[in-house]
Amino acid sequence: MVKNCGQKWWQEAKYGMFIHWGLYSQIAGEWKGVRTPHIGEWIMKHQNIPISDYEKVACEFNPTGFNAVDWVRLAKDAGMKYLVITAKHHDGFAMYHSKCSKYNIVDATPFGRDPIEELAEACAKEGIKMCFYYSQAQDWHDPDGYGYGPVPDERKNFKRYLDEKCKPQLVELLTQYGDIGLIWFDTPMIMSNEHSRELANLVKNIQPDCLVSGRIGNQFGDYMSTGDNMIPVLPYLGDWEVPATLNDTWGYKYFDENWKQSKEIVECLLKINSRGGNYLLNVGPDGRGIIPQASIDILRCVGRWMQSNGESIYATKVAPLFPYEMPWGYFTWKPGKLFMHVLEWRSSVQVHCFASRIKKAYLLTMGEEIFYTQSYSPASQQHRVTFQLPEKPVDPLDTVVVMEINEEEMLLDTLNTL
Ligand code: FHN
């Protein structure tokens, strides 16, 4: 179903920061000497940690290295426009001061501070949209939450959990921290149509402009969330978002060093943006409240590129689908401007089937004009443009050539015999 979320800020943002942070970050992927091969935030489930043992982790959780301003500035320097933090993940532990469950970071840990309050304040100052992740169905701590181990799911009173924990916590999140950009619901599991509708209405009744993610279930989301790390192959109409990891976990694992390189991140961003989506990229701070240095380095490197090339990313729309694959890169698109992203450098680039008349072509960062020829072969009924590029790329990550074109909509030939 094609969704239009109706919120310009989200449609123009294109790039956001996901933060998975909780008691699992303190466990850091290893329990009683056994490393989990799975995603870190699932360690309680995958290693069958008894609730009473997991609760004790809270007594050690004292992330004094946490600095809200640093996190928000990192997101901003990275070029990200919104921040989605786990207010409550499947483990049921609230990372904010909840009045309806003592199982929260202020009441249950020596830390005693409310990081969500500090982040909300920093986001408001830095102009970043504050958003919350909330696991609405899975709650491994509430006896009626989906996935609570000691009781089989079919014997639970799921409605009681929804009414007594999930909904009151959502009300808290929507009333304690100012304007919220969106609630990122996840894993709807046994949510009925009615359950999803009720949660969506609850959000909209308190903050009408607050979006709800596609994973609220039953098509009640304002936009479509793809599978984790899954990029649609083709352009996709409507509003959608790809949640993605920087390594192989969401929650911190001290031994996961399988980091994507900055160039790979730029390439993912281009694939997603050119096909019409937003990229929600995750960091997993550790139990001290520190974002891993490798994540910081990658984000800052991409951020430097974003600072000079942001025009080719923000507020772009789904780009027309070229009939040929381009081994050198991607196109992003705004009406009247086509951005050619050359990731694999070469002295000239040929674009087949491009039928719109180009008024001007230039390097985005320097304004230097690029020489090009446009031709049309009546016999094969095909257009072709050839660009002569400078000897070296402006940026080894990706050099952007802007084409100003006449038409609002782009004209492309269909494939034909050359
Ligand atoms: O189970 C969660 C997982 O822990 C993580 O939060 C991801 C992020 O998209 N969502 C679920 C799996 O899809």
Short mmCIF file of C-alpha atoms and ligand atoms in Angstrom, two decimals, residues 18 20 24 39-42 86 89-90 133 135 138 140 184-187 189 215 225-229 242-245 249-251 280 282, ligand 1:
data_model
loop_
_atom_site.label_atom_id
_atom_site.label_comp_id
_atom_site.label_asym_id
_atom_site.label_seq_id
_atom_site.Cartn_x
_atom_site.Cartn_y
_atom_site.Cartn_z
CA PHE A 18 18.76 5.04 15.16
CA HIS A 20 19.68 0.99 20.38
CA TYR A 24 21.79 -5.30 26.84
CA ILE A 39 22.07 -9.40 17.60
CA GLY A 40 23.10 -8.01 21.00
CA GLU A 41 19.75 -6.68 22.22
CA TRP A 42 18.28 -10.19 21.99
CA THR A 86 14.90 2.91 22.15
CA HIS A 89 12.97 -2.45 23.69
CA HIS A 90 11.68 -6.04 23.89
CA TYR A 133 11.43 3.48 19.40
CA SER A 135 8.35 -2.21 21.41
CA GLN A 138 7.04 -7.82 22.81
CA TRP A 140 9.82 -9.95 28.10
CA TRP A 184 8.98 3.78 15.87
CA PHE A 185 6.82 0.77 16.73
CA ASP A 186 8.38 -2.61 16.05
CA THR A 187 7.53 -6.33 15.72
CA MET A 189 3.53 -9.99 16.48
CA ARG A 215 5.65 -1.70 12.11
CA SER A 225 9.28 0.24 7.11
CA THR A 226 11.31 -2.25 5.07
CA GLY A 227 12.91 -5.32 6.60
CA ASP A 228 16.11 -4.70 8.56
CA ASN A 229 18.98 -3.79 6.22
CA VAL A 242 15.19 1.34 5.70
CA PRO A 243 16.43 0.66 9.26
CA ALA A 244 20.03 -0.49 9.05
CA THR A 245 23.07 -1.42 11.10
CA THR A 249 24.16 -5.82 15.64
CA TRP A 250 21.83 -3.08 16.87
CA GLY A 251 22.65 -3.29 20.58
CA LEU A 280 17.74 5.17 9.42
CA ASN A 282 21.97 2.65 13.83
O1 FHN B 1 13.71 -7.44 17.09
C1 FHN B 1 14.06 -6.15 16.68
C2 FHN B 1 15.55 -5.91 16.69
O2 FHN B 1 16.04 -6.13 17.95
C3 FHN B 1 15.83 -4.49 16.26
O3 FHN B 1 15.27 -3.57 17.15
C4 FHN B 1 15.28 -4.26 14.87
C5 FHN B 1 15.47 -2.87 14.33
O4 FHN B 1 14.76 -2.72 13.14
N1 FHN B 1 13.83 -4.54 14.86
C6 FHN B 1 13.46 -5.87 15.32
C7 FHN B 1 13.70 -6.90 14.30
O5 FHN B 1 13.27 -6.52 13.03
#
